[in-house]
PDB file of C-alpha atoms in Angstrom:
ATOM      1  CA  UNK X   1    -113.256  64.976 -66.124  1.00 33.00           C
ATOM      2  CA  UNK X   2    -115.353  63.845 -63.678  1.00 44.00           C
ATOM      3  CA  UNK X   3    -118.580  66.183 -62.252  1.00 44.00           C
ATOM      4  CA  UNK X   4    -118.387  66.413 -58.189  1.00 51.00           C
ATOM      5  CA  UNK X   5    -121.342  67.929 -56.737  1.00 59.00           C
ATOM      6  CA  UNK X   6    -120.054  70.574 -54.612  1.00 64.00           C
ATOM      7  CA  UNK X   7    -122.689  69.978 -51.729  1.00 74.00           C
ATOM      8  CA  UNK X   8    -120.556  66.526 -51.040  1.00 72.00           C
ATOM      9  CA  UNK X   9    -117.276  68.340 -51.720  1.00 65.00           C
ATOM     10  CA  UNK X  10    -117.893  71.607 -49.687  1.00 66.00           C
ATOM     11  CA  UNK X  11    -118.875  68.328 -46.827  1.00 71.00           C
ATOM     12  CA  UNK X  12    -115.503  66.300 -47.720  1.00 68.00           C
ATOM     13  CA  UNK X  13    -113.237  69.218 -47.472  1.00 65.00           C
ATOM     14  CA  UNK X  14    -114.857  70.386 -44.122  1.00 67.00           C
ATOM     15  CA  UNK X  15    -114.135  67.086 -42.888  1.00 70.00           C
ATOM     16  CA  UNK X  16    -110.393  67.153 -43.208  1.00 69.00           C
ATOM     17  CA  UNK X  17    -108.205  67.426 -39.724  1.00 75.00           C
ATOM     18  CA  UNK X  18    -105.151  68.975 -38.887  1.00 79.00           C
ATOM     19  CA  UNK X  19    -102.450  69.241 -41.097  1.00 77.00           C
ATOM     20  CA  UNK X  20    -104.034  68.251 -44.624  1.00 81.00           C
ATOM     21  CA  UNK X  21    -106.551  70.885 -43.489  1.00 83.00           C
ATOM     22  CA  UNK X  22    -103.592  73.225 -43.451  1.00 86.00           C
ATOM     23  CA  UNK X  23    -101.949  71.777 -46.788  1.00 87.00           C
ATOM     24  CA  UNK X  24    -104.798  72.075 -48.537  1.00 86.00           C
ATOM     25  CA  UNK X  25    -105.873  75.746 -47.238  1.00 88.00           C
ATOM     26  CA  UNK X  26    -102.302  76.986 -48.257  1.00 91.00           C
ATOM     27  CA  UNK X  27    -102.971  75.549 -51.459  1.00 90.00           C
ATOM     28  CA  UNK X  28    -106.198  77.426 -52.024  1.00 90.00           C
ATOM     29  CA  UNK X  29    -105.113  80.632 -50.736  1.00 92.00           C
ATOM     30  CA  UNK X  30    -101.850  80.261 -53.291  1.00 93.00           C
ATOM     31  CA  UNK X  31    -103.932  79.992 -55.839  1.00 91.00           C
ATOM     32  CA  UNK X  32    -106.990  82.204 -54.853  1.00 91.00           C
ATOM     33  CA  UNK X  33    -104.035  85.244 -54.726  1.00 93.00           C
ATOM     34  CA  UNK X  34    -102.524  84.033 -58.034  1.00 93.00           C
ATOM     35  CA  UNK X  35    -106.031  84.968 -59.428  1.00 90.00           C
ATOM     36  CA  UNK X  36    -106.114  88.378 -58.250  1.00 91.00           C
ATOM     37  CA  UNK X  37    -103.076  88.821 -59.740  1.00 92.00           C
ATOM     38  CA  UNK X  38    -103.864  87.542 -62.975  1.00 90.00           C
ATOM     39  CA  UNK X  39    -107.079  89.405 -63.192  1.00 87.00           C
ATOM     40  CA  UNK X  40    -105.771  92.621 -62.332  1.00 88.00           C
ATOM     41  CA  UNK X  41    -103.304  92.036 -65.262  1.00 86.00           C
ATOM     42  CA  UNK X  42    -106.169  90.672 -67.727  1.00 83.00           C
ATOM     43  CA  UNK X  43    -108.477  93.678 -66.302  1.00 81.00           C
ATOM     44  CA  UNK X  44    -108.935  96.951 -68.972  1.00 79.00           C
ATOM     45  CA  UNK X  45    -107.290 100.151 -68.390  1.00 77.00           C
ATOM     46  CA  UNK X  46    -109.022 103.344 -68.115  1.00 72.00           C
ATOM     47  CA  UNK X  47    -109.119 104.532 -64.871  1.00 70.00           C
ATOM     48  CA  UNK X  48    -107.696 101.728 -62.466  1.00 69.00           C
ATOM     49  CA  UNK X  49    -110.641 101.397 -60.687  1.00 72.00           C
ATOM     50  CA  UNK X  50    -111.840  98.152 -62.151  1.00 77.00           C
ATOM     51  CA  UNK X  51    -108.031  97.004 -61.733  1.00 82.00           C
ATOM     52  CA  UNK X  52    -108.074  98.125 -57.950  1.00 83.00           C
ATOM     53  CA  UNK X  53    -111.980  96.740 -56.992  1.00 83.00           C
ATOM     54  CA  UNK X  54    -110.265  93.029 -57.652  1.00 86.00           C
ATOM     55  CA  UNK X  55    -109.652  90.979 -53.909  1.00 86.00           C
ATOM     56  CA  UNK X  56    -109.819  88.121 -52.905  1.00 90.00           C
ATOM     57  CA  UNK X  57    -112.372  86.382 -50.238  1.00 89.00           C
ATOM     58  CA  UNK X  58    -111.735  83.064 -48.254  1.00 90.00           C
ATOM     59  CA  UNK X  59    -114.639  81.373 -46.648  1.00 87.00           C
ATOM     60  CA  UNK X  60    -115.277  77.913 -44.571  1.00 83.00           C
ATOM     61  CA  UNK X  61    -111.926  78.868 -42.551  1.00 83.00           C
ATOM     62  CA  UNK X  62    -110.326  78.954 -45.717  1.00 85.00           C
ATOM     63  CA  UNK X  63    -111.474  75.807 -47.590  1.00 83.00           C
ATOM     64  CA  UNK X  64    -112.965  78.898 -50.289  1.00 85.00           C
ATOM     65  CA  UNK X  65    -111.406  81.154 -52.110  1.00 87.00           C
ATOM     66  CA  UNK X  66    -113.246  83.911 -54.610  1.00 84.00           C
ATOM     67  CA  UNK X  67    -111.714  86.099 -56.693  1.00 85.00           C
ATOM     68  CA  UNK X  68    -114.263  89.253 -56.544  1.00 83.00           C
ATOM     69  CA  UNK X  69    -114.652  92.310 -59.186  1.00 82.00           C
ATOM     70  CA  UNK X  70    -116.460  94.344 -56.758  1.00 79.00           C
ATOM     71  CA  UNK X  71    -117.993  93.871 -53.165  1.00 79.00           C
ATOM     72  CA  UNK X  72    -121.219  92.737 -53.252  1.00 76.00           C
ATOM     73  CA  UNK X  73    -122.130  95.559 -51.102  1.00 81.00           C
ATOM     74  CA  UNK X  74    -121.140  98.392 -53.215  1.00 79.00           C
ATOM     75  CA  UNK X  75    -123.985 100.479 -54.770  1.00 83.00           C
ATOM     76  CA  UNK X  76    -126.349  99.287 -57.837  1.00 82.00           C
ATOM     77  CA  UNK X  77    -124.458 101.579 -60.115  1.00 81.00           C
ATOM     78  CA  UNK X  78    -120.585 100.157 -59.354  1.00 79.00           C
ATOM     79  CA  UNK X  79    -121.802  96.662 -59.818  1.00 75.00           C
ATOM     80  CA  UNK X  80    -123.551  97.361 -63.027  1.00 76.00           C
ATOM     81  CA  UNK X  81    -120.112  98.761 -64.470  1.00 74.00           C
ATOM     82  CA  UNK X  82    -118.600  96.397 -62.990  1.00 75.00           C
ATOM     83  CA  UNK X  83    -120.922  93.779 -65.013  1.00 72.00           C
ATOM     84  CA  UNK X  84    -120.872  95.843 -68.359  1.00 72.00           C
ATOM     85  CA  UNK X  85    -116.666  95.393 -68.538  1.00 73.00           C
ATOM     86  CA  UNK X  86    -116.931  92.054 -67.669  1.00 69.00           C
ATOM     87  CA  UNK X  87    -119.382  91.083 -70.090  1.00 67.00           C
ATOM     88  CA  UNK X  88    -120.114  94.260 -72.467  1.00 67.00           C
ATOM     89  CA  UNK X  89    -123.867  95.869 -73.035  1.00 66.00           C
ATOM     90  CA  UNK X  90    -125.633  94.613 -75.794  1.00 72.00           C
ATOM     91  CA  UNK X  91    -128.214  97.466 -75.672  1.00 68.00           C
ATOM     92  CA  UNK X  92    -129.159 100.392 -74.027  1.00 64.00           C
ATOM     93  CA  UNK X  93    -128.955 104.028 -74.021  1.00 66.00           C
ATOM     94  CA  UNK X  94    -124.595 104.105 -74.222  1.00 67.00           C
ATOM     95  CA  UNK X  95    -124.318 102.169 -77.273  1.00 63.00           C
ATOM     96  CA  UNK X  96    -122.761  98.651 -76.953  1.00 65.00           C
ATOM     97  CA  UNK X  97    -119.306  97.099 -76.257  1.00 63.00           C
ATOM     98  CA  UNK X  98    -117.460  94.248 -76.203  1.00 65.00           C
ATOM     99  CA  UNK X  99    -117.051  92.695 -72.827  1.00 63.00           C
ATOM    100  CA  UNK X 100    -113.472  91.778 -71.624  1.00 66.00           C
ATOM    101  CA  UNK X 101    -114.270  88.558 -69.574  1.00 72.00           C
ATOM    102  CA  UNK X 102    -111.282  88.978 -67.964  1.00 76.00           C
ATOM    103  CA  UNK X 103    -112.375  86.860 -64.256  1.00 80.00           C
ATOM    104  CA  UNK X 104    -113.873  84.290 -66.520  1.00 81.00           C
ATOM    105  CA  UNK X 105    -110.381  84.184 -68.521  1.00 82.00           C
ATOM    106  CA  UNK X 106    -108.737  84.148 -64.705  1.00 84.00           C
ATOM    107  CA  UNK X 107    -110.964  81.211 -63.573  1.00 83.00           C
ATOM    108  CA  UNK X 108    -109.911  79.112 -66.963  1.00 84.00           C
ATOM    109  CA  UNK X 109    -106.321  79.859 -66.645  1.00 84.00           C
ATOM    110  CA  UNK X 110    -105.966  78.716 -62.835  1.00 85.00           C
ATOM    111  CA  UNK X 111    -108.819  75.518 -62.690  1.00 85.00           C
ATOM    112  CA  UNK X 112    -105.940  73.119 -63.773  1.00 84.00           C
ATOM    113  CA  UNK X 113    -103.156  74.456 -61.619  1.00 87.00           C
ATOM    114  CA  UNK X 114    -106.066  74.578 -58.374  1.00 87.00           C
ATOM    115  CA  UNK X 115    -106.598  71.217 -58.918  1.00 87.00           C
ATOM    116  CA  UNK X 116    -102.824  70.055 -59.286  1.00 90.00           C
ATOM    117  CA  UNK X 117    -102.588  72.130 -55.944  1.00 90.00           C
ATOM    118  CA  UNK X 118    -104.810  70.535 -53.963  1.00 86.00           C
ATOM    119  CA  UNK X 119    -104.183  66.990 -55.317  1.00 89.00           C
ATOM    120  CA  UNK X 120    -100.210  67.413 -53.937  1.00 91.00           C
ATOM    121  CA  UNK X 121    -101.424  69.299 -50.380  1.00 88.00           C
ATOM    122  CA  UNK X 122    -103.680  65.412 -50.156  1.00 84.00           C
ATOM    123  CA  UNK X 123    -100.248  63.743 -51.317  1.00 87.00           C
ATOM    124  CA  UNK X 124     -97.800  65.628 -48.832  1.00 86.00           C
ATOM    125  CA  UNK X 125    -100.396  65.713 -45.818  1.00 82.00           C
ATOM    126  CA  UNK X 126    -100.711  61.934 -46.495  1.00 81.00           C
ATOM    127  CA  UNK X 127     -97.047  61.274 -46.398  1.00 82.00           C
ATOM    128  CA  UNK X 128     -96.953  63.225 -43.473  1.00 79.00           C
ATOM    129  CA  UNK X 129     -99.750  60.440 -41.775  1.00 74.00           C
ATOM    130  CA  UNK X 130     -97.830  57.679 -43.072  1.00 75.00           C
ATOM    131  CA  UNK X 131     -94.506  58.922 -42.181  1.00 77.00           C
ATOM    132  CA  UNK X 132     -95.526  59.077 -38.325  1.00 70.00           C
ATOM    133  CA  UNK X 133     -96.532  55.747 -38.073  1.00 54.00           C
TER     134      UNK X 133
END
């Protein structure tokens, strides 16, 4: 697989006009919801808080998509819970646990399909040129 920098990438996908803009933005938000999903599923069960603090974010008019634990303005103390499910504590004055990596497990499971996404929203949208004339 082949390393883009994401500087130039974040730059090519701004660049992109009218309807492979749209192709590929319907692509991302697809996906970007299909990893919610998934990470609410792969998310522990205690309370249902962890499980309802998952949402998705979409930046650059949509060219980004996150899949977020927690907002990054919630309070010192919900982020650090958030962070000890994701990946455990190793020390401190609770004792220790196993994280459950579940957004990391998320971002594996949809990298492949993303890319397949994106690569047919180019395809179509460049059909679409060619077909016009």
């Amino acid at each position: 697989m082949k390393h883009v920098d994401g500087r130039k990438l974040r730059r090519q996908l701004k660049s992109l006009k009218g309807t492979t803009r749209k192709h590929v933005t319907d692509a991302i938000e697809k996906s970007t919801h299909e990893g919610v999903r998934v990470a609410r599923v792969l998310a522990p069960e205690e309370t249902g808080e962890t499980k309802k603090d998952i949402h998705a974010e979409f930046k650059d008019q949509g060219m980004t998509g996150t899949v977020v634990a927690i907002e990054s303005s919630a309070p010192r103390a919900e982020k650090d819970r958030a962070y000890s499910i994701e990946h455990g504590r190793k020390s401190g004055g609770q004792g220790t646990t196993e994280g459950s990596h579940h957004i990391w497990r998320t971002r594996q499971y949809l990298q492949k399909k993303l890319k397949g996404r994106i690569r047919r929203a180019l395809n179509k949208a460049a059909k679409e040129v060619a077909s016009r004339g």
